[in-house]
Coordinates of C-alpha atoms in Angstrom, one line a residue:
Chain A
M1 CA -3.1 2.6 -3.3
A2 CA -3.5 1.1 -1.7
D3 CA -1.9 0.4 -0.6
P4 CA -2.5 0.1 -0.2
S5 CA -0.7 0.7 -0.3
I6 CA -0.4 -0.2 -0.9
S7 CA 0.2 1.0 0.4
D8 CA -0.8 0.6 0.0
P9 CA -0.5 -2.6 0.4
L10 CA 3.2 -2.3 0.2
S11 CA 2.2 -1.8 2.4
P12 CA 2.5 -2.6 -0.9
L13 CA 0.8 -2.9 1.2
G14 CA -0.3 -1.9 1.8
R15 CA 0.3 -0.1 0.4
G16 CA -2.3 -1.2 2.4
Q17 CA -1.0 -1.0 0.9
G18 CA -2.8 0.4 -0.1
E19 CA -5.4 2.0 1.9
G20 CA -7.5 5.1 0.3
S21 CA -5.0 6.9 -1.1
Q22 CA -4.8 5.6 -4.0
G23 CA -8.5 5.6 -4.4
E24 CA -8.6 9.4 -3.7
G25 CA -5.9 9.8 -6.6
S26 CA -8.2 8.8 -8.7
Q27 CA -11.4 9.0 -8.0
G28 CA -11.4 11.9 -6.3
E29 CA -10.6 13.9 -9.1
G30 CA -14.2 15.4 -9.0
P31 CA -16.8 16.0 -11.8
R32 CA -14.6 16.9 -15.0
G33 CA -14.6 15.8 -17.8
E34 CA -18.7 15.4 -18.3
G35 CA -18.5 18.6 -15.6
P36 CA -20.9 21.7 -15.9
R37 CA -21.0 21.6 -20.1
G38 CA -22.1 25.0 -20.4
E39 CA -19.0 26.9 -18.3
G40 CA -16.9 26.0 -21.5
P41 CA -13.5 25.5 -22.0
R42 CA -12.4 29.1 -22.4
R43 CA -13.0 30.5 -18.9
E44 CA -9.7 29.4 -17.9
G45 CA -8.6 33.0 -20.0
P46 CA -5.7 32.5 -21.8
R47 CA -5.1 29.1 -22.2
R48 CA -6.6 26.7 -23.3
E49 CA -8.6 23.4 -23.1
G50 CA -8.0 20.4 -25.1
P51 CA -11.9 19.0 -26.5
P52 CA -13.5 17.3 -24.1
R53 CA -13.8 14.9 -27.0
R54 CA -10.3 14.1 -26.8
A55 CA -10.3 13.3 -22.9
R56 CA -13.5 10.8 -24.7
A57 CA -11.7 9.2 -26.7
L58 CA -9.1 9.2 -24.5
R59 CA -11.0 6.8 -21.6
H60 CA -12.1 4.5 -24.5
V61 CA -8.4 3.9 -25.5
T62 CA -7.5 3.2 -21.6
L63 CA -10.6 0.9 -21.4
V64 CA -9.9 -1.0 -24.6
V65 CA -6.1 -1.6 -23.4
G66 CA -7.7 -2.3 -19.5
L67 CA -9.2 -4.9 -20.8
V68 CA -6.5 -6.5 -22.8
I69 CA -4.4 -6.3 -21.7
T70 CA -6.7 -7.7 -18.9
L71 CA -7.5 -10.4 -20.6
A72 CA -3.9 -11.7 -22.2
L73 CA -4.0 -12.2 -18.5
L74 CA -6.6 -14.2 -18.0
V75 CA -6.6 -16.5 -20.7
T76 CA -2.2 -16.8 -19.5
A77 CA -2.8 -18.3 -16.5
A78 CA -5.4 -21.0 -17.6
V79 CA -3.9 -22.1 -20.6
S80 CA -1.6 -22.5 -17.8
V81 CA -3.5 -25.3 -16.3
V82 CA -2.5 -26.9 -19.4
Y83 CA -0.3 -25.9 -22.0
T84 CA 3.6 -24.2 -21.6
P85 CA 5.8 -24.0 -24.2
H86 CA 8.3 -25.7 -21.5
D87 CA 7.5 -27.8 -17.5
P88 CA 7.5 -25.7 -15.2
L89 CA 10.2 -27.7 -13.2
E90 CA 12.1 -29.4 -16.0
M91 CA 15.5 -28.8 -15.4
S92 CA 18.3 -28.6 -17.5
I93 CA 21.8 -27.4 -16.0
A94 CA 23.2 -27.6 -19.6
T95 CA 21.2 -24.7 -20.3
R96 CA 21.1 -22.1 -16.9
L97 CA 20.9 -18.5 -16.8
Q98 CA 20.5 -18.0 -21.0
G99 CA 19.2 -14.9 -22.0
P100 CA 16.3 -15.4 -24.8
S101 CA 16.1 -17.7 -27.6
A102 CA 14.2 -19.6 -30.1
A103 CA 14.2 -22.2 -27.5
H104 CA 13.2 -20.5 -24.1
L105 CA 11.1 -17.3 -25.7
L106 CA 11.7 -15.0 -22.0
G107 CA 15.2 -17.3 -21.1
T108 CA 15.7 -20.0 -18.6
D109 CA 16.7 -19.8 -15.2
Q110 CA 19.8 -20.2 -12.3
F111 CA 18.4 -23.9 -12.3
G112 CA 17.6 -23.7 -16.7
R113 CA 13.4 -24.1 -15.2
D114 CA 11.8 -22.2 -18.7
L115 CA 11.4 -18.3 -17.7
L116 CA 7.7 -18.2 -20.8
S117 CA 6.2 -21.2 -18.2
R118 CA 7.4 -20.1 -14.9
I119 CA 5.8 -16.3 -15.6
M120 CA 2.6 -18.1 -17.0
Q121 CA 2.3 -20.1 -14.5
G122 CA 3.4 -17.0 -12.1
A123 CA 0.5 -15.5 -13.1
I124 CA -2.7 -18.1 -11.4
T125 CA -0.7 -17.6 -7.8
S126 CA -1.9 -13.8 -8.9
I127 CA -4.7 -12.9 -8.9
L128 CA -5.3 -15.9 -6.9
V129 CA -3.8 -14.1 -4.1
G130 CA -5.4 -10.7 -5.7
V131 CA -8.8 -12.4 -5.3
I132 CA -9.3 -13.9 -2.1
A133 CA -7.3 -10.9 -0.6
V134 CA -9.9 -8.7 -1.9
G135 CA -12.4 -11.4 -0.2
I136 CA -11.2 -11.4 3.6
G137 CA -10.7 -7.4 3.6
M138 CA -14.1 -7.1 1.8
A139 CA -16.6 -9.2 4.4
V140 CA -14.5 -9.3 6.9
G141 CA -14.8 -6.0 6.8
G142 CA -18.2 -4.8 5.4
V143 CA -18.7 -6.8 8.8
F144 CA -17.2 -4.4 10.9
G145 CA -18.3 -1.5 8.5
I146 CA -22.0 -2.5 9.0
V147 CA -22.1 -3.2 12.6
S148 CA -20.2 0.4 13.0
G149 CA -22.7 2.1 11.1
Y150 CA -25.9 -0.2 11.7
F151 CA -25.6 0.3 15.5
G152 CA -24.0 3.3 15.9
G153 CA -23.0 4.8 19.4
W154 CA -20.3 2.7 21.7
L155 CA -19.8 -0.3 19.3
D156 CA -18.7 2.0 16.1
E157 CA -16.4 4.6 18.5
G158 CA -15.1 0.9 19.4
F159 CA -15.2 -0.6 15.8
M160 CA -14.2 2.4 13.8
R161 CA -10.7 2.8 17.1
L162 CA -10.7 -1.7 16.0
V163 CA -9.4 0.4 12.4
D164 CA -7.5 2.7 13.7
A165 CA -5.4 -0.1 15.4
I166 CA -6.1 -2.6 12.2
Q167 CA -4.2 1.2 9.9
G168 CA -1.1 0.6 11.3
F169 CA -0.7 -3.2 9.6
P170 CA 0.4 -2.6 6.1
A171 CA 0.2 -6.7 4.2
I172 CA 3.8 -6.7 5.0
L173 CA 3.4 -5.0 8.7
S174 CA 1.3 -8.2 9.2
A175 CA 3.0 -11.0 6.9
L176 CA 5.7 -10.1 9.4
L177 CA 4.0 -11.2 12.2
L178 CA 1.8 -14.1 11.0
T179 CA 4.9 -15.5 9.6
A180 CA 7.4 -15.7 13.2
V181 CA 4.4 -17.1 14.5
F182 CA 3.7 -19.7 12.0
K183 CA 5.0 -21.4 9.2
P184 CA 5.6 -18.6 5.7
T185 CA 2.2 -19.9 3.0
L186 CA 0.6 -18.6 0.7
T187 CA -2.4 -18.5 3.2
I188 CA 0.0 -16.2 5.1
S189 CA -0.4 -14.0 2.5
M190 CA -3.9 -13.3 2.0
V191 CA -4.3 -12.3 5.1
A192 CA -2.5 -10.3 5.9
I193 CA -3.4 -8.4 2.1
G194 CA -6.2 -9.1 3.4
I195 CA -5.5 -7.4 7.1
A196 CA -5.0 -4.4 4.9
F197 CA -6.7 -3.6 3.3
L198 CA -10.3 -4.2 5.5
P199 CA -10.1 -0.7 7.1
V200 CA -11.6 1.0 3.3
F201 CA -14.1 -1.3 2.7
A202 CA -14.7 -1.1 7.0
R203 CA -14.9 2.8 6.8
L204 CA -17.3 2.6 2.5
T205 CA -19.6 -0.2 4.1
R206 CA -20.2 3.1 7.2
A207 CA -20.2 5.0 5.4
S208 CA -22.7 2.8 2.9
F209 CA -25.2 1.9 6.0
L210 CA -24.9 5.3 8.4
E211 CA -26.6 7.2 4.6
F212 CA -29.2 4.3 4.3
R213 CA -29.6 3.6 8.1
D214 CA -32.9 6.4 8.4
R215 CA -33.6 7.1 4.9
D216 CA -37.5 6.9 4.2
F217 CA -37.7 2.4 2.7
V218 CA -35.5 1.7 5.7
V219 CA -38.2 4.0 8.3
A220 CA -41.5 2.3 6.7
A221 CA -39.5 -1.3 5.9
R222 CA -38.9 -1.0 10.5
A223 CA -42.9 0.5 10.5
L224 CA -44.0 -2.8 9.1
G225 CA -42.2 -5.4 11.5
A226 CA -38.5 -5.4 9.4
G227 CA -35.7 -6.6 12.2
D228 CA -32.0 -6.1 11.8
R229 CA -30.9 -8.9 9.5
A230 CA -33.6 -8.1 6.9
L231 CA -33.2 -4.4 7.4
I232 CA -29.9 -5.0 6.7
G233 CA -29.2 -7.9 4.7
R234 CA -32.5 -6.7 2.3
H235 CA -33.2 -3.5 2.3
I236 CA -29.6 -1.2 2.6
L237 CA -26.9 -4.0 2.3
P238 CA -27.8 -4.3 -1.6
N239 CA -27.3 -0.6 -1.4
T240 CA -24.0 -0.3 -0.4
L241 CA -22.7 -3.3 -2.7
P242 CA -21.6 0.0 -5.9
P243 CA -19.1 1.8 -4.4
L244 CA -17.6 -1.7 -2.6
I245 CA -17.4 -3.0 -6.0
V246 CA -15.5 -0.3 -7.7
Q247 CA -12.9 0.4 -4.5
A248 CA -12.2 -4.1 -5.3
T249 CA -11.5 -3.0 -8.1
I250 CA -8.6 -0.4 -6.7
S251 CA -7.6 -2.5 -4.7
F252 CA -7.0 -5.8 -6.4
P253 CA -4.2 -4.3 -8.6
V254 CA -2.6 -3.3 -5.0
A255 CA -3.0 -6.8 -3.4
I256 CA -0.8 -8.7 -6.6
L257 CA 2.2 -5.9 -6.3
A258 CA 2.1 -6.7 -2.5
E259 CA 2.4 -10.5 -3.6
A260 CA 4.4 -10.1 -5.4
G261 CA 6.9 -7.7 -2.3
L262 CA 5.6 -11.0 0.0
S263 CA 6.9 -13.1 -1.9
Y264 CA 10.3 -12.0 -3.0
L265 CA 11.2 -11.2 0.6
G266 CA 10.2 -15.1 0.6
L267 CA 6.8 -14.3 3.2
G268 CA 4.7 -15.5 1.2
T269 CA 4.6 -18.2 -1.9
Q270 CA 7.2 -20.8 -1.6
P271 CA 9.7 -22.7 -3.9
P272 CA 9.5 -24.5 -6.0
N273 CA 5.5 -22.9 -6.7
P274 CA 5.9 -19.8 -9.5
S275 CA 5.0 -16.8 -8.2
W276 CA 6.5 -14.2 -9.5
G277 CA 7.8 -12.0 -6.6
L278 CA 9.7 -15.0 -5.9
M279 CA 11.5 -15.2 -8.7
L280 CA 12.6 -11.5 -9.0
K281 CA 14.4 -13.1 -5.4
E282 CA 16.0 -14.7 -7.2
A283 CA 17.1 -13.4 -10.1
Q284 CA 18.8 -10.8 -7.4
G285 CA 21.6 -13.5 -7.5
F286 CA 22.5 -13.4 -11.1
L287 CA 22.2 -10.1 -12.1
G288 CA 25.1 -9.8 -14.4
L289 CA 25.1 -13.7 -15.4
N290 CA 21.3 -13.3 -17.6
P291 CA 19.7 -9.1 -16.6
W292 CA 16.5 -11.1 -18.7
Y293 CA 15.2 -13.3 -16.2
A294 CA 15.1 -9.7 -12.8
I295 CA 13.3 -8.0 -15.7
F296 CA 10.8 -10.4 -17.8
P297 CA 9.1 -11.3 -14.4
G298 CA 8.6 -7.3 -12.9
G299 CA 7.4 -6.7 -16.4
A300 CA 4.9 -9.8 -15.8
I301 CA 3.2 -7.7 -12.4
A302 CA 4.3 -4.5 -14.3
L303 CA 2.2 -5.0 -17.1
T304 CA -0.7 -6.4 -14.9
V305 CA -0.6 -4.4 -12.5
L306 CA -1.2 -1.7 -15.2
G307 CA -3.8 -3.0 -16.9
L308 CA -6.0 -3.9 -14.1
N309 CA -5.6 0.0 -12.9
L310 CA -6.2 1.0 -16.6
L311 CA -9.2 -1.0 -16.1
G312 CA -10.7 0.1 -13.1
D313 CA -10.6 3.6 -14.4
G314 CA -12.1 2.5 -17.5
L315 CA -15.1 1.1 -15.9
R316 CA -15.4 3.8 -13.1
D317 CA -15.2 6.1 -16.0
V318 CA -18.3 5.0 -18.1
L319 CA -20.0 2.8 -15.2
D320 CA -20.2 6.7 -13.1
P321 CA -19.8 9.2 -15.2
K322 CA -19.5 12.0 -12.3
T323 CA -17.3 10.2 -10.4
A324 CA -15.2 10.8 -14.2
S325 CA -11.3 11.4 -13.8
S326 CA -9.7 12.2 -16.8
Chain B
M1 CA -10.3 23.6 19.2
Q2 CA -8.1 22.1 22.8
R3 CA -11.5 20.4 23.2
Y4 CA -11.0 18.6 19.3
V5 CA -7.4 18.1 19.8
V6 CA -8.1 15.9 23.0
R7 CA -10.6 13.8 21.8
R8 CA -8.3 12.8 19.1
V9 CA -5.1 12.3 21.3
A10 CA -7.4 10.6 23.7
A11 CA -9.0 8.3 20.8
L12 CA -5.4 7.9 19.9
A13 CA -4.3 6.8 22.6
V14 CA -7.7 4.1 22.5
T15 CA -6.0 3.0 19.2
L16 CA -2.8 2.8 20.3
L17 CA -4.0 -0.1 23.1
F18 CA -5.7 -1.7 20.2
V19 CA -1.8 -2.6 18.1
S20 CA -0.8 -3.1 21.2
L21 CA -3.9 -6.2 22.0
L22 CA -3.6 -7.2 18.4
V23 CA 0.4 -7.8 17.9
F24 CA 0.3 -9.6 21.7
V25 CA -3.3 -12.2 20.6
V26 CA -1.1 -12.8 17.5
V27 CA 2.1 -14.0 18.8
R28 CA 0.1 -15.1 22.4
V29 CA -3.0 -16.6 22.2
L30 CA -3.3 -17.9 18.4
P31 CA -1.5 -21.6 18.3
G32 CA 1.6 -21.5 19.2
D33 CA 4.1 -21.9 21.9
P34 CA 6.3 -19.1 21.7
A35 CA 8.7 -20.8 23.7
L36 CA 8.3 -24.1 21.1
I37 CA 8.6 -20.7 18.6
I38 CA 12.2 -19.6 19.6
L39 CA 13.3 -23.4 20.8
G40 CA 12.6 -25.1 18.5
L41 CA 10.3 -28.4 18.2
E42 CA 12.6 -30.8 19.6
A43 CA 12.8 -28.8 22.1
S44 CA 13.9 -30.8 26.4
P45 CA 10.5 -29.8 27.8
D46 CA 13.1 -28.7 30.9
S47 CA 14.3 -26.6 27.9
V48 CA 10.7 -25.6 27.2
A49 CA 9.5 -24.8 31.1
R50 CA 13.0 -22.7 31.7
V51 CA 11.2 -19.9 27.9
R52 CA 8.4 -20.0 29.2
Q53 CA 9.7 -19.3 32.4
A54 CA 11.4 -16.6 32.0
L55 CA 8.8 -14.4 29.8
G56 CA 6.3 -14.9 31.8
L57 CA 4.6 -17.0 29.6
D58 CA 4.0 -19.9 32.8
Q59 CA 1.3 -16.4 34.1
P60 CA -2.6 -15.7 33.3
I61 CA -3.2 -14.3 30.1
P62 CA -4.5 -10.5 30.5
V63 CA -2.1 -10.5 33.8
Q64 CA 1.4 -11.2 30.5
Y65 CA -0.6 -8.7 28.3
A66 CA -0.4 -5.7 31.5
R67 CA 2.7 -6.8 32.0
W68 CA 3.9 -6.3 28.2
V69 CA 2.1 -3.5 27.5
G70 CA 3.3 -1.7 31.4
Q71 CA 6.8 -2.8 30.0
A72 CA 6.5 -1.0 26.8
L73 CA 5.1 1.9 28.4
R74 CA 8.3 2.7 30.1
G75 CA 10.4 1.8 26.5
D76 CA 10.7 -1.2 27.3
L77 CA 10.0 -3.6 24.4
G78 CA 12.0 -6.7 25.9
R79 CA 15.4 -9.1 25.0
S80 CA 16.2 -10.3 21.6
I81 CA 17.4 -13.5 21.7
Q82 CA 19.4 -13.6 18.7
Y83 CA 21.8 -10.2 20.6
D84 CA 21.5 -10.4 23.5
L85 CA 20.5 -7.1 23.7
P86 CA 17.0 -4.9 25.3
V87 CA 15.4 -4.8 22.2
G88 CA 14.4 -0.7 22.0
T89 CA 17.9 -0.8 21.2
L90 CA 18.5 -2.9 18.9
I91 CA 15.5 -1.2 16.9
L92 CA 17.1 2.3 17.5
S93 CA 20.6 1.5 16.4
R94 CA 19.1 0.2 13.6
L95 CA 16.7 3.5 12.8
T96 CA 19.3 5.4 11.9
V97 CA 19.6 3.3 8.3
T98 CA 15.5 2.9 7.9
L99 CA 14.0 6.2 9.3
P100 CA 16.9 8.5 6.7
L101 CA 15.8 6.1 4.1
T102 CA 12.2 6.5 4.5
L103 CA 12.4 11.3 4.4
L104 CA 14.1 11.0 1.2
A105 CA 12.2 8.4 0.0
A106 CA 9.5 11.5 1.5
G107 CA 11.4 14.0 -0.2
F108 CA 12.0 12.9 -2.9
M109 CA 7.8 11.6 -3.3
I110 CA 7.4 15.7 -2.0
A111 CA 10.4 17.5 -4.7
A112 CA 9.4 15.4 -7.2
A113 CA 4.9 15.0 -7.1
I114 CA 4.0 18.4 -6.7
P115 CA 5.2 20.4 -9.1
L116 CA 5.0 17.7 -11.9
G117 CA 1.2 17.5 -10.5
V118 CA 1.2 21.3 -11.0
F119 CA 2.2 21.2 -14.7
A120 CA -0.1 19.1 -15.4
A121 CA -2.8 21.0 -14.4
T122 CA -1.6 23.8 -15.7
R123 CA -2.4 21.6 -19.2
H124 CA -5.2 19.9 -18.2
R125 CA -6.1 17.0 -21.2
R126 CA -3.3 18.9 -22.5
W127 CA 0.0 16.4 -24.7
G128 CA 1.5 18.1 -21.4
D129 CA -1.0 16.3 -19.1
Y130 CA -1.6 13.2 -21.0
L131 CA 2.0 12.5 -20.8
T132 CA 2.3 13.5 -17.3
M133 CA -0.3 10.9 -16.3
T134 CA 0.7 8.5 -18.5
L135 CA 3.9 8.0 -16.2
S136 CA 2.0 8.2 -13.2
Q137 CA 0.0 4.7 -14.5
L138 CA 3.4 3.6 -14.8
G139 CA 4.9 4.7 -11.6
V140 CA 1.8 2.5 -9.8
A141 CA 2.4 0.0 -11.9
V142 CA 6.1 -1.6 -11.4
P143 CA 6.4 -2.6 -8.0
G144 CA 9.0 -0.9 -5.8
F145 CA 12.1 -3.8 -5.0
W146 CA 11.8 -5.0 -9.2
A147 CA 12.9 -0.4 -9.3
G148 CA 15.3 -0.9 -7.3
L149 CA 16.3 -4.2 -8.9
L150 CA 16.8 -2.6 -12.1
L151 CA 18.2 0.5 -10.9
I152 CA 21.4 -1.9 -9.9
L153 CA 20.7 -3.0 -13.0
L154 CA 21.6 0.0 -14.2
F155 CA 23.2 2.0 -11.9
S156 CA 26.7 -1.0 -10.5
V157 CA 25.6 -3.6 -13.7
R158 CA 26.0 -1.8 -16.7
L159 CA 27.6 2.3 -15.6
G160 CA 29.6 0.5 -12.7
W161 CA 28.9 3.6 -11.2
M162 CA 27.6 2.8 -8.1
Q163 CA 28.0 -0.4 -5.7
S164 CA 25.0 -2.9 -6.0
G165 CA 24.2 -2.3 -2.3
G166 CA 25.7 -1.9 1.5
F167 CA 26.2 0.4 3.9
D168 CA 28.9 1.9 5.6
G169 CA 28.1 2.9 8.6
W170 CA 27.1 6.4 8.7
G171 CA 30.7 6.7 9.8
A172 CA 31.9 7.3 7.3
G173 CA 30.3 10.4 6.1
L174 CA 27.2 12.2 5.4
W175 CA 28.4 12.6 1.5
H176 CA 28.9 8.6 1.6
G177 CA 26.4 7.5 3.8
L178 CA 23.7 9.5 1.9
R179 CA 25.2 7.7 -1.4
S180 CA 24.1 4.5 -0.6
L181 CA 20.6 5.6 0.4
L182 CA 19.9 6.9 -2.9
L183 CA 19.3 4.7 -5.3
P184 CA 17.2 2.6 -2.0
A185 CA 15.2 6.1 -1.7
V186 CA 14.0 6.8 -5.2
A187 CA 13.0 3.4 -5.5
L188 CA 10.8 2.8 -2.4
G189 CA 9.9 6.6 -3.2
L190 CA 8.1 5.7 -6.8
F191 CA 5.4 3.8 -6.3
Q192 CA 4.0 7.0 -3.7
F193 CA 5.5 9.6 -6.0
A194 CA 2.4 8.7 -8.8
V195 CA 0.1 8.9 -5.9
L196 CA 1.2 12.4 -4.6
A197 CA 1.5 13.0 -8.5
R198 CA -2.0 12.3 -9.4
T199 CA -3.0 13.9 -5.6
T200 CA -1.9 17.3 -6.3
R201 CA -3.2 17.3 -9.9
S202 CA -6.8 17.1 -8.9
A203 CA -6.0 19.3 -6.0
L204 CA -5.1 21.6 -7.8
L205 CA -8.2 20.8 -10.8
E206 CA -10.5 21.3 -8.1
V207 CA -9.6 24.6 -7.3
L208 CA -9.3 25.9 -10.1
R209 CA -13.1 26.2 -11.2
E210 CA -13.9 27.6 -8.0
E211 CA -15.5 31.2 -7.8
Y212 CA -13.2 33.1 -6.5
V213 CA -9.7 32.3 -8.8
K214 CA -12.1 33.3 -11.3
T215 CA -12.6 36.4 -9.8
A216 CA -9.1 37.3 -9.1
R217 CA -8.1 36.3 -13.0
A218 CA -10.8 38.6 -14.2
K219 CA -8.9 41.6 -11.5
G220 CA -6.3 40.8 -13.6
V221 CA -3.6 39.0 -10.9
A222 CA -0.6 37.5 -13.1
E223 CA -1.7 33.7 -13.9
R224 CA 1.5 33.0 -11.4
T225 CA 0.4 34.8 -8.2
V226 CA -3.3 33.2 -8.8
L227 CA -2.5 29.9 -9.4
F228 CA 0.7 29.8 -6.3
R229 CA -0.7 32.6 -4.4
H230 CA -4.4 31.5 -4.4
A231 CA -5.1 27.5 -5.8
L232 CA -2.2 26.2 -4.7
R233 CA -2.3 26.8 -1.2
N234 CA -6.3 25.6 -0.3
A235 CA -5.5 22.6 -3.1
L236 CA -1.5 21.7 0.3
I237 CA -5.1 20.9 2.3
P238 CA -5.3 17.3 0.3
I239 CA -1.9 17.2 -1.1
V240 CA -1.0 17.4 3.0
T241 CA -3.1 14.5 4.2
V242 CA -2.1 12.0 1.0
A243 CA 1.9 13.0 1.5
G244 CA 1.6 12.1 5.8
I245 CA -0.4 9.0 4.9
Q246 CA 2.0 8.0 2.6
L247 CA 4.8 8.7 5.2
G248 CA 3.5 5.1 7.3
Q249 CA 3.8 3.6 3.9
L250 CA 7.0 5.0 3.0
L251 CA 7.9 3.1 6.6
A252 CA 6.8 0.3 6.0
G253 CA 8.0 0.2 2.2
S254 CA 11.3 0.5 3.6
I255 CA 12.1 -3.2 5.2
I256 CA 11.0 -4.5 1.2
L257 CA 13.8 -1.9 -0.1
E258 CA 16.3 -3.2 2.7
S259 CA 16.0 -6.1 1.0
V260 CA 17.4 -5.6 -2.5
F261 CA 20.2 -2.9 -1.0
Y262 CA 21.0 -5.0 1.4
L263 CA 20.2 -2.2 4.4
P264 CA 21.0 -2.6 7.6
G265 CA 17.9 -0.9 8.8
L266 CA 14.8 -2.1 10.6
G267 CA 13.1 -4.1 8.0
R268 CA 16.3 -7.1 7.3
L269 CA 16.3 -7.4 10.9
T270 CA 13.4 -8.5 10.9
L271 CA 13.7 -10.8 8.4
A272 CA 17.2 -12.1 9.8
A273 CA 15.2 -12.5 13.3
I274 CA 12.5 -14.5 11.9
S275 CA 14.6 -16.8 10.8
A276 CA 17.1 -17.1 13.7
R277 CA 13.7 -17.7 15.8
D278 CA 14.4 -13.8 17.8
L279 CA 10.9 -14.0 18.7
P280 CA 11.4 -10.7 21.3
V281 CA 12.6 -9.1 17.8
V282 CA 9.8 -10.1 15.9
Q283 CA 7.0 -8.8 18.5
G284 CA 9.1 -5.9 19.8
V285 CA 9.5 -4.4 15.5
V286 CA 6.1 -4.9 13.9
L287 CA 4.5 -3.0 17.4
F288 CA 6.7 0.0 17.0
V289 CA 6.1 0.2 13.6
A290 CA 3.2 -1.2 13.2
C291 CA 2.7 2.4 16.3
M292 CA 4.6 5.1 14.7
I293 CA 1.8 4.4 11.5
V294 CA -1.0 4.5 13.6
I295 CA 0.7 8.2 15.5
V296 CA 1.6 9.8 11.9
N297 CA -1.5 9.1 10.5
A298 CA -4.4 10.8 13.9
A299 CA -1.3 14.0 14.2
V300 CA -2.7 13.8 9.7
D301 CA -5.8 13.6 10.9
I302 CA -6.1 16.1 13.9
L303 CA -3.7 18.6 11.8
Y304 CA -5.9 18.0 9.2
G305 CA -9.0 19.1 11.5
I306 CA -6.6 22.5 12.5
L307 CA -6.6 23.5 8.6
D308 CA -10.3 23.1 7.8
P309 CA -12.3 23.3 10.6
R310 CA -15.0 21.6 8.4
I311 CA -13.7 18.7 9.4
R312 CA -13.5 19.8 13.1
Y313 CA -17.4 20.0 13.4
G314 CA -18.7 17.9 10.5

């Protein structure tokens, strides 16, 4: 989720929102799919499971669809730097709030600005915030997890209580507080969403460090005189990366959802910069006049998140069949 | 068991202290003078000094923190500058919207997700399963506030069945109030519903693979009984855990949905307070909601330990 919920980021969010729950949903589905083959599909008595081959084929469909959507997103964002059908900031009162037409494929907003061009540029904002927010959560959470898992004891106890406390701050809550103290900016959404991701990365890193701390190769390195820094950086850290990378692929779409929610509330990106959430906020005033205005930016968010989720699921299944979701 | 609960409650107390410290650090310690935030940069030095004194900002930082926490523990979250009312009173009055909205969304989420998850699990790798999973993929991709906009577009702009938002208060009748919260609750619960449906499905599939389920089937126990009496009851432990965590996320998410539907709840109170530079209100609401989320999470954790002894001794 992520929540994060995203909770959620929003929690998202969260979600934060996006905390753990979504990850558990897709990751914790246990060994199925390629699982214990010997037991076969007939073990559930009269009810028949579909053949595993269909499941495997579906897995590839998931991966391919996710890949196509994600590539389309990246290409759109890259292209929008050099080319958009219209200037995204160019206003034209005569053609305001129009539906889709040949001149404006997705219609226009309340200032007559071209929606397609603005949605294309909005992709950059989403990707940027998503990448940096996940980076913040991973870096800071990682440090927390290392301290907790490697040194243990009171330090561990203290840091984990702090992480519990941070879990009480979904992106939206941190963003409200930070906006009240500072000015609403893009940086605030990145930091707020990053904070929401901190706990999950801290817990994952801590768990890996606990797992590897007393392994033979670490004990051996220590016996050979390796200091804490070498043990952490050279010997343990590389082993902790795979779960962190998987978590990052789960968190990225949650971060995009959270960014949209924050800018919808006016806590993130500020006009005239194009952001999908911000566009929806503005579109709400014109639902009766141009419903397309409220449909396309939201569709862009949903499609992006769908693509990233599918890509993440597909990659996890291909890379790690043991935890494959079916 | 008792020792476990006592230990967890003590940990919760420490966590809550950290929550208060985080809020305090952002508001009082980070660069930015609360008095200037409240008054604006053009304020005269005289009035700044007066506000600083009224807020206790002239005291040393640790003293300020101790005083603030002490007051918060007694339920005193400060006074709103905009309304000149205690922040606690404001929060309680707005909770009459936010809490029913959150609970309604949670009810919708649970009522829809668990049956759907069970349905998908019993049709594992068949079309019913794939369809459900596709729906839940869509559910976790659609932002709640956009779902809200689409619902408004459909039900009030197109069909004209409902007003597009607003809330007349509970004085206008229970049904009238619930009606205003219905669409926002659906939009709010959608994302978490999809997550919970997937959780239910995977938890149930996990249990259905257990030996005792096989035994029950071999004995000739009816499939319904196997499913609901044997399997679902054990699958409920992870489901309840996830649902509990989601409760906190729904509370946070309601802040956004209140804005979509113009509901006078905690979220709108806070956003208005930000525009009005009413710092005590923002600080109070954030502290309150964060504590609520932490308490719910801890309660779920403790409950989990009680239901599943492996956690307690692990």
